[in-house]
Amino acid sequence: MVSTTPPRVSNSGCQYLPDRTPQSTTALSPNQQLMPLTADVIGDRLRIGGCDVGELVQQFGSPLYILDDQTLRTACQQYRDAFVKYYPGESLVIYASKAWSCLAVAAIVRSEGLGIDVVSGAELHTALQAGITPEKIYFHGNNKSLQELEEAIACGCTLMVDNWLELETLVKIATQPVPIMLRLTPGIECHTHEYIRTGHLDSKFGFDPTQLEELFTFVSSHSVLNCLGLHAHIGSQIFEQQPHQDLAGVLVDFLTKATQAGINVQQLNVGGGLGIRYTESDDPPSIDSWVAGVCQSLVAACQAQNIPLPKVISEPGRSLIASACVTAYTIGSTKTVPSLRTYVAIDGGMSDNPRPITYQSVYRAVVANKMQQPLSETVTVAGKHCESGDILIKNAQLPPTNPGDLLVVLATGAYNYSMASNYNRIPRPAAVLVKAGQAELILQRETYQDLLRQDVLPASLQLT
Ligand code: LLP
């Protein structure tokens, strides 16, 4: 998985700057860029959103998640605009908030007109607190608790029903029609890590396609189940376009069957999954081209079946937010194992970015205070956790570094903060939102006291 391609050095001599025209960054598809769209270099120093990364770390501490407002908004707008451009029917883009759920991110996607996909009571609570209207909230999950079902019903969001138990529970507890969509397993394979593949038949998510008849009969015979539509999601970090285009066709077939069973299906949700560029050898399609492919396939399938166009929903997570964020760390100790490798340690690691240890994900990094210096070193970037596998980047190409230098890992907006832990009782980093030279705190850094808040020392163990 380690790329051997050397980092791209731009005309300015700096690594990984966005491919931009002089005037505009908005035409660039954020998911195809290693850096946030606003990244630039002044002298030797990296700026994001017009803010000097070194100054941000001085003000807000290290490690620090730095989220670029413009990159996130551009991705939201590109999804929205592409559906309007390529789909003659109604459309809605919903942000898969499992990628990064917090009030500020939810408020940004709300202000861009997107809806939101949540998978837990707490993600639902966050979306509601950020002011997202329940009509634009879709609640997923393969084992929602009774409490979560009740919370969903109480707020009026749409439940993405995943299995028989959930259907039967809804029939028991609902006193009025509940808006639902049915999650189906489409039986589509795609090439991505096995842990993040969901559309193949042997998946824990969704109803098996062999049970469609039984499922549609059950739903159509219970008036509390107000079935608005059908959903499928085939996986994440996908570069091929064909699987999602095939999915559009499969969903239209399912829709026809549901209609025949007497269900008035008005919406199809094609899931998320578009990949992003983590390294220079990653080559995902643009947001515009991905949406075009899905829409064309959906329109063609509806025309072939001679049915009206349903409302189309897509629920991207990673491709909306990953490249909008970088994580800044401070470099500390170094260890050289003669003729083998040099470890450069940073002040974070698997607790703030568990993706390398979980999925063997590959990341790129730059040194934010040495942006113009030649990449003369190949080092292994090690986290600070008590675990040999806590390696963030193998064979990172960097300039020579010293303790106190700032290592910035790119494209950390998706599934980093949201999967962060307190392993070794390390407090989670702060996050700031940067925009036009201003930085605002969006997540406070955890303190030791925060970590002790849930601890209870029984009276029998207290010091006398
Ligand atoms: N919809 C559903 C039903 C999903 O399960 C997911 C992701 C998405 C949408 C959004 O997919 P995206 O556009 O982000 O690819 N933790 C893993 C990724 C797990 C994805 C889970 N589901 C990682 O860090 O790669």
CSV table of C-alpha atoms and ligand atoms in Angstrom, one decimal:
chain,number,residue,atom,x,y,z
A,1,MET,CA,0.0,0.0,0.0
A,2,VAL,CA,3.0,2.4,0.4
A,3,SER,CA,3.3,4.6,-2.6
A,4,THR,CA,6.7,4.8,-4.2
A,5,THR,CA,5.9,7.9,-6.2
A,6,PRO,CA,7.9,10.9,-4.9
A,7,PRO,CA,5.7,13.7,-3.6
A,8,ARG,CA,4.7,16.2,-6.2
A,9,VAL,CA,6.6,19.4,-5.9
A,10,SER,CA,4.7,22.4,-7.3
A,11,ASN,CA,6.2,25.3,-9.2
A,12,SER,CA,6.6,27.2,-6.0
A,13,GLY,CA,8.8,24.4,-4.7
A,14,CYS,CA,6.2,23.4,-2.1
A,15,GLN,CA,4.8,19.9,-1.7
A,16,TYR,CA,1.2,19.0,-2.3
A,17,LEU,CA,-0.3,22.5,-2.9
A,18,PRO,CA,-3.7,22.3,-4.6
A,19,ASP,CA,-3.7,22.3,-8.4
A,20,ARG,CA,-5.2,25.8,-8.7
A,21,THR,CA,-5.8,28.4,-11.3
A,22,PRO,CA,-4.6,31.8,-10.1
A,23,GLN,CA,-8.1,33.2,-9.5
A,24,SER,CA,-10.3,30.4,-8.4
A,25,THR,CA,-10.2,27.3,-6.2
A,26,THR,CA,-13.9,26.5,-6.6
A,27,ALA,CA,-13.6,24.5,-9.8
A,28,LEU,CA,-11.3,22.0,-8.1
A,29,SER,CA,-12.9,18.9,-6.8
A,30,PRO,CA,-11.8,18.8,-3.1
A,31,ASN,CA,-11.7,15.0,-3.0
A,32,GLN,CA,-9.0,15.0,-5.7
A,33,GLN,CA,-6.6,17.3,-3.7
A,34,LEU,CA,-4.2,16.3,-1.0
A,35,MET,CA,-4.3,19.7,0.6
A,36,PRO,CA,-7.3,21.9,1.6
A,37,LEU,CA,-8.1,24.3,-1.3
A,38,THR,CA,-6.9,27.4,0.5
A,39,ALA,CA,-3.4,26.0,1.4
A,40,ASP,CA,-0.6,28.3,0.4
A,41,VAL,CA,3.0,28.9,1.5
A,42,ILE,CA,4.6,32.2,2.6
A,43,GLY,CA,8.4,31.8,2.8
A,44,ASP,CA,8.9,28.5,4.4
A,45,ARG,CA,5.5,28.4,6.2
A,46,LEU,CA,2.3,26.7,5.5
A,47,ARG,CA,-1.0,28.6,5.8
A,48,ILE,CA,-4.5,27.1,5.7
A,49,GLY,CA,-7.6,29.3,5.3
A,50,GLY,CA,-5.2,32.3,5.5
A,51,CYS,CA,-3.9,31.2,8.9
A,52,ASP,CA,-0.3,30.4,9.6
A,53,VAL,CA,-0.2,26.8,10.9
A,54,GLY,CA,2.6,27.6,13.4
A,55,GLU,CA,0.6,30.4,14.9
A,56,LEU,CA,-2.5,28.2,15.2
A,57,VAL,CA,-0.6,25.7,17.1
A,58,GLN,CA,0.9,28.4,19.4
A,59,GLN,CA,-2.6,29.7,20.1
A,60,PHE,CA,-4.6,26.4,20.3
A,61,GLY,CA,-2.0,23.8,21.2
A,62,SER,CA,-0.7,20.6,19.7
A,63,PRO,CA,-1.9,18.3,18.2
A,64,LEU,CA,-4.5,20.3,16.4
A,65,TYR,CA,-7.2,19.4,13.8
A,66,ILE,CA,-7.4,22.4,11.4
A,67,LEU,CA,-10.6,22.4,9.3
A,68,ASP,CA,-10.9,24.6,6.3
A,69,ASP,CA,-14.3,26.2,5.9
A,70,GLN,CA,-13.9,26.9,2.1
A,71,THR,CA,-12.9,23.3,1.2
A,72,LEU,CA,-15.9,21.8,3.1
A,73,ARG,CA,-18.3,24.3,1.6
A,74,THR,CA,-17.0,23.8,-1.9
A,75,ALA,CA,-17.5,20.1,-1.7
A,76,CYS,CA,-21.1,20.6,-0.4
A,77,GLN,CA,-21.8,23.0,-3.2
A,78,GLN,CA,-20.3,20.7,-5.9
A,79,TYR,CA,-22.4,17.8,-4.8
A,80,ARG,CA,-25.5,19.9,-4.7
A,81,ASP,CA,-24.9,21.7,-8.0
A,82,ALA,CA,-24.0,18.5,-9.8
A,83,PHE,CA,-27.3,16.8,-8.9
A,84,VAL,CA,-29.2,19.9,-10.1
A,85,LYS,CA,-27.1,19.8,-13.3
A,86,TYR,CA,-27.5,16.1,-14.1
A,87,TYR,CA,-30.7,15.0,-12.5
A,88,PRO,CA,-34.0,16.4,-13.9
A,89,GLY,CA,-35.9,15.3,-10.8
A,90,GLU,CA,-35.7,16.3,-7.2
A,91,SER,CA,-32.5,15.6,-5.3
A,92,LEU,CA,-31.0,15.9,-1.8
A,93,VAL,CA,-27.4,15.5,-0.6
A,94,ILE,CA,-27.1,14.4,3.0
A,95,TYR,CA,-23.8,14.4,4.9
A,96,ALA,CA,-22.9,11.1,6.5
A,97,SER,CA,-22.0,12.5,9.9
A,98,LYS,CA,-20.2,9.4,11.1
A,99,ALA,CA,-17.2,10.9,9.2
A,100,TRP,CA,-17.1,13.8,11.7
A,101,SER,CA,-20.0,14.6,14.0
A,102,CYS,CA,-19.9,17.9,15.9
A,103,LEU,CA,-22.0,21.0,16.1
A,104,ALA,CA,-19.9,23.2,13.9
A,105,VAL,CA,-19.6,20.7,11.0
A,106,ALA,CA,-23.3,20.0,11.2
A,107,ALA,CA,-24.1,23.7,11.2
A,108,ILE,CA,-21.9,24.2,8.1
A,109,VAL,CA,-23.6,21.5,6.1
A,110,ARG,CA,-27.0,22.8,7.2
A,111,SER,CA,-26.1,26.2,6.0
A,112,GLU,CA,-25.1,24.7,2.6
A,113,GLY,CA,-28.6,23.2,2.4
A,114,LEU,CA,-27.6,19.6,2.9
A,115,GLY,CA,-29.4,17.1,5.1
A,116,ILE,CA,-27.6,14.6,7.4
A,117,ASP,CA,-27.3,10.9,8.0
A,118,VAL,CA,-26.9,9.8,11.6
A,119,VAL,CA,-26.3,6.4,13.1
A,120,SER,CA,-26.9,6.8,16.8
A,121,GLY,CA,-29.0,8.7,19.3
A,122,ALA,CA,-26.0,11.0,20.0
A,123,GLU,CA,-25.4,11.8,16.3
A,124,LEU,CA,-29.1,12.6,16.0
A,125,HIS,CA,-28.9,14.8,19.1
A,126,THR,CA,-25.9,16.7,17.6
A,127,ALA,CA,-27.8,17.2,14.3
A,128,LEU,CA,-30.9,18.5,16.0
A,129,GLN,CA,-28.8,20.8,18.3
A,130,ALA,CA,-27.1,22.2,15.1
A,131,GLY,CA,-30.5,23.1,13.8
A,132,ILE,CA,-31.0,20.5,11.1
A,133,THR,CA,-34.7,20.0,10.4
A,134,PRO,CA,-35.9,16.5,11.0
A,135,GLU,CA,-37.2,16.3,7.4
A,136,LYS,CA,-33.6,16.3,6.4
A,137,ILE,CA,-32.4,13.8,9.0
A,138,TYR,CA,-32.0,10.1,8.1
A,139,PHE,CA,-31.3,7.6,10.9
A,140,HIS,CA,-29.3,4.6,10.0
A,141,GLY,CA,-28.1,1.6,12.0
A,142,ASN,CA,-28.3,-2.2,12.0
A,143,ASN,CA,-29.2,-2.5,15.7
A,144,LYS,CA,-30.9,0.7,16.9
A,145,SER,CA,-31.9,0.6,20.5
A,146,LEU,CA,-35.5,1.0,21.6
A,147,GLN,CA,-34.5,4.4,23.0
A,148,GLU,CA,-33.0,5.4,19.7
A,149,LEU,CA,-36.1,4.3,17.8
A,150,GLU,CA,-38.3,6.3,20.2
A,151,GLU,CA,-36.1,9.4,19.9
A,152,ALA,CA,-36.3,9.1,16.1
A,153,ILE,CA,-40.1,8.8,16.2
A,154,ALA,CA,-40.4,11.7,18.6
A,155,CYS,CA,-38.4,14.1,16.4
A,156,GLY,CA,-40.0,12.9,13.1
A,157,CYS,CA,-36.8,12.1,11.2
A,158,THR,CA,-36.8,9.3,8.6
A,159,LEU,CA,-35.7,5.9,9.9
A,160,MET,CA,-33.5,3.8,7.6
A,161,VAL,CA,-34.9,0.4,8.5
A,162,ASP,CA,-32.3,-2.3,8.4
A,163,ASN,CA,-33.9,-5.5,9.6
A,164,TRP,CA,-37.0,-7.5,10.6
A,165,LEU,CA,-36.6,-6.8,14.3
A,166,GLU,CA,-36.7,-3.1,13.7
A,167,LEU,CA,-39.8,-3.3,11.5
A,168,GLU,CA,-41.6,-5.4,14.0
A,169,THR,CA,-40.6,-3.1,16.9
A,170,LEU,CA,-41.8,-0.1,14.9
A,171,VAL,CA,-45.2,-1.7,14.3
A,172,LYS,CA,-45.5,-2.3,18.1
A,173,ILE,CA,-44.4,1.1,19.3
A,174,ALA,CA,-45.6,3.5,16.6
A,175,THR,CA,-49.0,5.2,17.2
A,176,GLN,CA,-48.9,7.3,14.0
A,177,PRO,CA,-47.3,6.6,10.6
A,178,VAL,CA,-43.5,6.7,10.8
A,179,PRO,CA,-41.4,7.8,7.8
A,180,ILE,CA,-39.1,5.0,6.8
A,181,MET,CA,-36.8,3.9,4.1
A,182,LEU,CA,-35.7,0.3,3.6
A,183,ARG,CA,-32.0,-0.5,3.5
A,184,LEU,CA,-31.4,-3.3,1.0
A,185,THR,CA,-28.3,-5.3,0.3
A,186,PRO,CA,-27.7,-4.8,-3.4
A,187,GLY,CA,-25.2,-7.6,-4.0
A,188,ILE,CA,-22.6,-5.4,-5.6
A,189,GLU,CA,-18.9,-5.9,-5.1
A,190,CYS,CA,-16.4,-3.1,-5.1
A,191,HIS,CA,-12.7,-2.8,-4.6
A,192,THR,CA,-12.0,-1.3,-1.2
A,193,HIS,CA,-10.8,-2.5,2.2
A,194,GLU,CA,-12.9,-5.4,3.4
A,195,TYR,CA,-13.9,-3.6,6.6
A,196,ILE,CA,-15.5,-0.8,4.7
A,197,ARG,CA,-17.3,-2.8,2.0
A,198,THR,CA,-21.0,-3.2,2.6
A,199,GLY,CA,-22.9,-3.9,-0.6
A,200,HIS,CA,-21.9,-7.5,-1.1
A,201,LEU,CA,-24.4,-10.2,-0.1
A,202,ASP,CA,-22.5,-11.4,3.0
A,203,SER,CA,-22.9,-8.1,4.8
A,204,LYS,CA,-24.4,-7.3,8.3
A,205,PHE,CA,-26.4,-4.4,6.8
A,206,GLY,CA,-29.8,-4.4,5.2
A,207,PHE,CA,-32.4,-6.8,4.0
A,208,ASP,CA,-31.3,-9.7,1.8
A,209,PRO,CA,-32.6,-9.3,-1.7
A,210,THR,CA,-34.1,-12.9,-1.6
A,211,GLN,CA,-36.6,-11.5,1.0
A,212,LEU,CA,-37.9,-8.6,-1.0
A,213,GLU,CA,-41.4,-10.1,-1.7
A,214,GLU,CA,-41.9,-10.9,2.0
A,215,LEU,CA,-40.6,-7.5,3.0
A,216,PHE,CA,-42.7,-5.4,0.7
A,217,THR,CA,-45.8,-7.5,1.6
A,218,PHE,CA,-45.1,-6.9,5.3
A,219,VAL,CA,-44.5,-3.1,4.9
A,220,SER,CA,-47.5,-2.5,2.6
A,221,SER,CA,-49.8,-4.3,5.1
A,222,HIS,CA,-48.9,-2.0,8.1
A,223,SER,CA,-50.2,1.5,7.7
A,224,VAL,CA,-47.8,2.8,10.5
A,225,LEU,CA,-44.9,2.1,8.1
A,226,ASN,CA,-44.9,5.1,5.8
A,227,CYS,CA,-42.3,3.8,3.3
A,228,LEU,CA,-40.9,6.7,1.4
A,229,GLY,CA,-38.1,4.9,-0.3
A,230,LEU,CA,-35.3,2.4,-0.7
A,231,HIS,CA,-31.6,2.7,0.2
A,232,ALA,CA,-28.3,0.9,-0.5
A,233,HIS,CA,-24.7,1.7,0.3
A,234,ILE,CA,-22.0,-0.4,-1.2
A,235,GLY,CA,-18.8,0.7,0.6
A,236,SER,CA,-16.4,3.5,1.2
A,237,GLN,CA,-13.2,5.0,-0.5
A,238,ILE,CA,-14.3,3.7,-3.9
A,239,PHE,CA,-12.5,4.9,-7.1
A,240,GLU,CA,-14.4,2.9,-9.7
A,241,GLN,CA,-17.5,4.5,-11.0
A,242,GLN,CA,-19.2,1.4,-12.4
A,243,PRO,CA,-20.4,-0.1,-9.0
A,244,HIS,CA,-22.5,3.0,-8.1
A,245,GLN,CA,-23.9,3.2,-11.7
A,246,ASP,CA,-24.9,-0.5,-11.4
A,247,LEU,CA,-26.4,0.3,-8.0
A,248,ALA,CA,-28.6,2.9,-9.5
A,249,GLY,CA,-30.0,0.2,-11.9
A,250,VAL,CA,-30.4,-2.3,-9.1
A,251,LEU,CA,-32.3,0.2,-7.0
A,252,VAL,CA,-34.7,1.0,-9.8
A,253,ASP,CA,-35.4,-2.7,-10.2
A,254,PHE,CA,-36.2,-2.9,-6.4
A,255,LEU,CA,-38.4,0.2,-6.7
A,256,THR,CA,-40.4,-1.5,-9.5
A,257,LYS,CA,-41.0,-4.5,-7.3
A,258,ALA,CA,-42.0,-2.4,-4.3
A,259,THR,CA,-44.5,-0.5,-6.5
A,260,GLN,CA,-46.0,-3.8,-7.7
A,261,ALA,CA,-46.4,-4.7,-4.0
A,262,GLY,CA,-48.4,-1.6,-3.5
A,263,ILE,CA,-45.8,0.6,-1.9
A,264,ASN,CA,-45.6,4.2,-3.2
A,265,VAL,CA,-41.8,4.6,-3.4
A,266,GLN,CA,-40.8,8.2,-4.0
A,267,GLN,CA,-37.1,8.2,-3.0
A,268,LEU,CA,-34.0,6.3,-3.8
A,269,ASN,CA,-30.8,6.7,-1.7
A,270,VAL,CA,-27.7,5.6,-3.5
A,271,GLY,CA,-25.5,5.8,-0.3
A,272,GLY,CA,-22.0,7.4,-0.2
A,273,GLY,CA,-18.6,6.0,-0.9
A,274,LEU,CA,-16.8,8.2,-3.4
A,275,GLY,CA,-13.1,8.0,-2.6
A,276,ILE,CA,-10.5,10.7,-2.0
A,277,ARG,CA,-6.9,11.4,-2.7
A,278,TYR,CA,-4.8,10.4,0.4
A,279,THR,CA,-1.6,10.0,-1.7
A,280,GLU,CA,-0.4,11.3,-5.0
A,281,SER,CA,-1.0,7.8,-6.6
A,282,ASP,CA,-4.7,7.9,-5.6
A,283,ASP,CA,-6.9,9.0,-8.5
A,284,PRO,CA,-10.6,9.3,-7.6
A,285,PRO,CA,-13.2,10.7,-10.0
A,286,SER,CA,-14.3,14.2,-9.3
A,287,ILE,CA,-17.5,14.9,-7.4
A,288,ASP,CA,-19.1,16.2,-10.6
A,289,SER,CA,-18.2,13.2,-12.7
A,290,TRP,CA,-19.3,10.7,-9.9
A,291,VAL,CA,-22.7,12.5,-9.6
A,292,ALA,CA,-23.0,12.6,-13.5
A,293,GLY,CA,-22.5,8.8,-13.7
A,294,VAL,CA,-25.0,8.0,-11.0
A,295,CYS,CA,-27.7,10.4,-12.4
A,296,GLN,CA,-27.3,9.2,-16.0
A,297,SER,CA,-27.6,5.6,-14.9
A,298,LEU,CA,-30.7,6.4,-12.8
A,299,VAL,CA,-32.4,8.3,-15.5
A,300,ALA,CA,-31.7,5.6,-18.1
A,301,ALA,CA,-33.0,2.9,-15.7
A,302,CYS,CA,-36.2,4.8,-15.1
A,303,GLN,CA,-36.7,5.5,-18.7
A,304,ALA,CA,-36.2,1.8,-19.5
A,305,GLN,CA,-38.9,0.8,-17.0
A,306,ASN,CA,-41.1,3.8,-18.0
A,307,ILE,CA,-41.5,5.1,-14.5
A,308,PRO,CA,-41.3,8.7,-13.2
A,309,LEU,CA,-38.0,9.8,-11.7
A,310,PRO,CA,-37.9,9.3,-7.9
A,311,LYS,CA,-36.2,11.9,-5.6
A,312,VAL,CA,-32.6,10.9,-5.5
A,313,ILE,CA,-30.6,11.1,-2.2
A,314,SER,CA,-26.9,10.5,-1.8
A,315,GLU,CA,-25.0,10.5,1.5
A,316,PRO,CA,-21.3,11.2,1.1
A,317,GLY,CA,-19.1,11.5,4.2
A,318,ARG,CA,-15.4,11.2,3.3
A,319,SER,CA,-15.5,13.0,0.0
A,320,LEU,CA,-17.2,16.0,1.7
A,321,ILE,CA,-14.9,16.5,4.6
A,322,ALA,CA,-11.6,14.5,4.4
A,323,SER,CA,-9.5,16.9,2.4
A,324,ALA,CA,-10.9,19.9,4.3
A,325,CYS,CA,-8.9,19.0,7.4
A,326,VAL,CA,-5.2,18.5,8.3
A,327,THR,CA,-3.8,17.5,11.7
A,328,ALA,CA,-0.8,19.5,13.0
A,329,TYR,CA,1.6,17.7,15.4
A,330,THR,CA,4.8,18.7,17.1
A,331,ILE,CA,7.8,16.6,16.4
A,332,GLY,CA,9.7,15.2,19.5
A,333,SER,CA,12.1,12.4,19.8
A,334,THR,CA,14.0,10.6,17.0
A,335,LYS,CA,15.5,7.2,16.9
A,336,THR,CA,17.7,5.8,14.2
A,337,VAL,CA,18.1,2.1,13.9
A,338,PRO,CA,21.4,1.8,11.9
A,339,SER,CA,21.0,0.7,8.3
A,340,LEU,CA,17.3,0.2,8.9
A,341,ARG,CA,15.2,3.2,9.6
A,342,THR,CA,14.7,6.5,11.5
A,343,TYR,CA,11.7,6.9,13.6
A,344,VAL,CA,10.4,10.5,14.1
A,345,ALA,CA,7.9,10.7,16.9
A,346,ILE,CA,5.0,13.1,17.2
A,347,ASP,CA,2.8,14.1,20.1
A,348,GLY,CA,-0.3,12.2,18.9
A,349,GLY,CA,-0.9,9.0,16.9
A,350,MET,CA,-3.4,6.2,16.9
A,351,SER,CA,-5.7,8.0,19.4
A,352,ASP,CA,-6.4,10.9,17.1
A,353,ASN,CA,-6.0,9.0,13.8
A,354,PRO,CA,-6.7,5.2,14.2
A,355,ARG,CA,-7.0,4.7,10.4
A,356,PRO,CA,-3.4,3.5,9.7
A,357,ILE,CA,-3.5,0.9,12.5
A,358,THR,CA,-7.0,-0.2,11.6
A,359,TYR,CA,-7.0,-0.2,7.8
A,360,GLN,CA,-3.3,0.2,7.0
A,361,SER,CA,-4.2,3.6,5.5
A,362,VAL,CA,-1.5,5.6,3.9
A,363,TYR,CA,-1.1,9.3,4.6
A,364,ARG,CA,1.1,12.1,3.4
A,365,ALA,CA,2.6,14.8,5.6
A,366,VAL,CA,4.6,18.0,5.2
A,367,VAL,CA,6.7,20.0,7.7
A,368,ALA,CA,4.7,23.3,8.1
A,369,ASN,CA,7.7,25.4,9.0
A,370,LYS,CA,10.1,24.0,6.3
A,371,MET,CA,7.8,24.0,3.3
A,372,GLN,CA,10.6,25.0,0.8
A,373,GLN,CA,13.2,22.7,2.0
A,374,PRO,CA,14.3,19.6,0.0
A,375,LEU,CA,12.7,16.3,0.9
A,376,SER,CA,16.0,14.7,1.6
A,377,GLU,CA,14.9,12.3,4.4
A,378,THR,CA,12.9,9.1,4.4
A,379,VAL,CA,11.6,8.5,7.9
A,380,THR,CA,8.9,6.6,9.8
A,381,VAL,CA,6.5,8.8,11.6
A,382,ALA,CA,5.6,7.2,14.9
A,383,GLY,CA,2.8,8.0,17.3
A,384,LYS,CA,3.4,8.4,21.1
A,385,HIS,CA,1.2,5.5,22.2
A,386,CYS,CA,2.5,2.4,24.0
A,387,GLU,CA,2.0,0.1,21.0
A,388,SER,CA,4.5,-0.8,18.3
A,389,GLY,CA,1.9,-0.6,15.6
A,390,ASP,CA,1.2,3.0,16.4
A,391,ILE,CA,2.9,4.2,13.2
A,392,LEU,CA,1.2,7.0,11.3
A,393,ILE,CA,3.3,7.0,8.1
A,394,LYS,CA,5.9,4.6,6.8
A,395,ASN,CA,8.6,6.0,4.5
A,396,ALA,CA,7.5,9.6,4.8
A,397,GLN,CA,9.6,11.9,2.6
A,398,LEU,CA,10.4,14.9,4.7
A,399,PRO,CA,13.0,17.6,5.0
A,400,PRO,CA,15.5,17.1,7.9
A,401,THR,CA,13.5,17.7,11.1
A,402,ASN,CA,14.2,18.8,14.6
A,403,PRO,CA,12.3,18.6,17.8
A,404,GLY,CA,9.7,21.4,17.8
A,405,ASP,CA,9.1,21.3,14.0
A,406,LEU,CA,5.4,21.0,13.0
A,407,LEU,CA,4.4,17.9,11.1
A,408,VAL,CA,1.1,18.3,9.2
A,409,VAL,CA,-0.7,15.2,8.2
A,410,LEU,CA,-3.1,15.7,5.2
A,411,ALA,CA,-6.6,14.7,4.5
A,412,THR,CA,-7.6,13.9,8.1
A,413,GLY,CA,-11.1,15.2,8.1
A,414,ALA,CA,-13.0,11.9,7.7
A,415,TYR,CA,-13.1,9.2,10.4
A,416,ASN,CA,-10.2,10.7,12.4
A,417,TYR,CA,-11.9,12.8,15.1
A,418,SER,CA,-15.0,10.6,14.9
A,419,MET,CA,-13.0,7.4,15.6
A,420,ALA,CA,-10.6,9.0,18.0
A,421,SER,CA,-10.0,7.4,21.4
A,422,ASN,CA,-8.4,8.1,24.7
A,423,TYR,CA,-6.0,5.2,24.5
A,424,ASN,CA,-3.2,5.8,27.1
A,425,ARG,CA,-5.5,8.4,28.6
A,426,ILE,CA,-4.4,10.9,25.9
A,427,PRO,CA,-6.8,13.8,25.8
A,428,ARG,CA,-8.4,14.3,22.3
A,429,PRO,CA,-7.0,17.3,20.4
A,430,ALA,CA,-8.8,20.6,19.9
A,431,ALA,CA,-10.2,21.5,16.4
A,432,VAL,CA,-10.3,24.9,14.8
A,433,LEU,CA,-12.2,26.2,11.8
A,434,VAL,CA,-10.2,28.5,9.6
A,435,LYS,CA,-11.6,31.0,7.2
A,436,ALA,CA,-10.2,34.2,5.6
A,437,GLY,CA,-7.3,34.5,8.1
A,438,GLN,CA,-9.5,33.9,11.2
A,439,ALA,CA,-9.6,30.8,13.3
A,440,GLU,CA,-12.4,29.8,15.6
A,441,LEU,CA,-12.4,27.0,18.1
A,442,ILE,CA,-14.9,24.2,17.2
A,443,LEU,CA,-13.8,21.5,19.6
A,444,GLN,CA,-12.1,22.2,22.9
A,445,ARG,CA,-9.0,20.2,23.8
A,446,GLU,CA,-9.9,17.6,26.4
A,447,THR,CA,-8.3,18.1,29.8
A,448,TYR,CA,-7.2,15.5,32.4
A,449,GLN,CA,-10.3,16.5,34.4
A,450,ASP,CA,-12.5,15.7,31.4
A,451,LEU,CA,-11.0,12.2,31.4
A,452,LEU,CA,-11.7,11.7,35.0
A,453,ARG,CA,-15.3,13.0,34.8
A,454,GLN,CA,-16.8,9.6,34.3
A,455,ASP,CA,-14.6,7.9,36.9
A,456,VAL,CA,-16.2,6.9,40.1
A,457,LEU,CA,-14.0,6.0,43.1
A,458,PRO,CA,-16.1,3.9,45.5
A,459,ALA,CA,-16.1,5.0,49.1
A,460,SER,CA,-14.3,1.9,50.1
A,461,LEU,CA,-11.3,2.8,47.9
A,462,GLN,CA,-11.0,6.4,48.9
A,463,LEU,CA,-8.0,7.6,50.8
A,464,THR,CA,-8.9,8.3,54.4
B,1,LLP,N1,-24.0,5.8,4.1
B,1,LLP,C1,-23.8,4.7,4.8
B,1,LLP,C2,-25.0,3.8,5.1
B,1,LLP,C3,-22.6,4.3,5.3
B,1,LLP,O1,-22.4,3.2,6.0
B,1,LLP,C4,-21.5,5.2,5.1
B,1,LLP,C5,-20.1,4.9,5.6
B,1,LLP,C6,-21.7,6.4,4.3
B,1,LLP,C7,-22.9,6.6,3.8
B,1,LLP,C8,-20.6,7.3,4.0
B,1,LLP,O2,-19.6,6.7,3.2
B,1,LLP,P1,-18.4,7.6,2.7
B,1,LLP,O3,-18.9,8.6,1.7
B,1,LLP,O4,-17.7,8.3,3.9
B,1,LLP,O5,-17.4,6.7,2.1
B,1,LLP,N2,-14.2,4.2,9.2
B,1,LLP,C9,-13.9,3.8,7.8
B,1,LLP,C10,-15.1,4.2,6.9
B,1,LLP,C11,-16.4,3.5,7.3
B,1,LLP,C12,-17.5,3.9,6.5
B,1,LLP,C13,-18.8,3.5,7.1
B,1,LLP,N3,-19.9,3.9,6.4
B,1,LLP,C14,-12.7,4.5,7.4
B,1,LLP,O6,-12.1,5.3,8.2
B,1,LLP,O7,-12.3,4.4,6.3
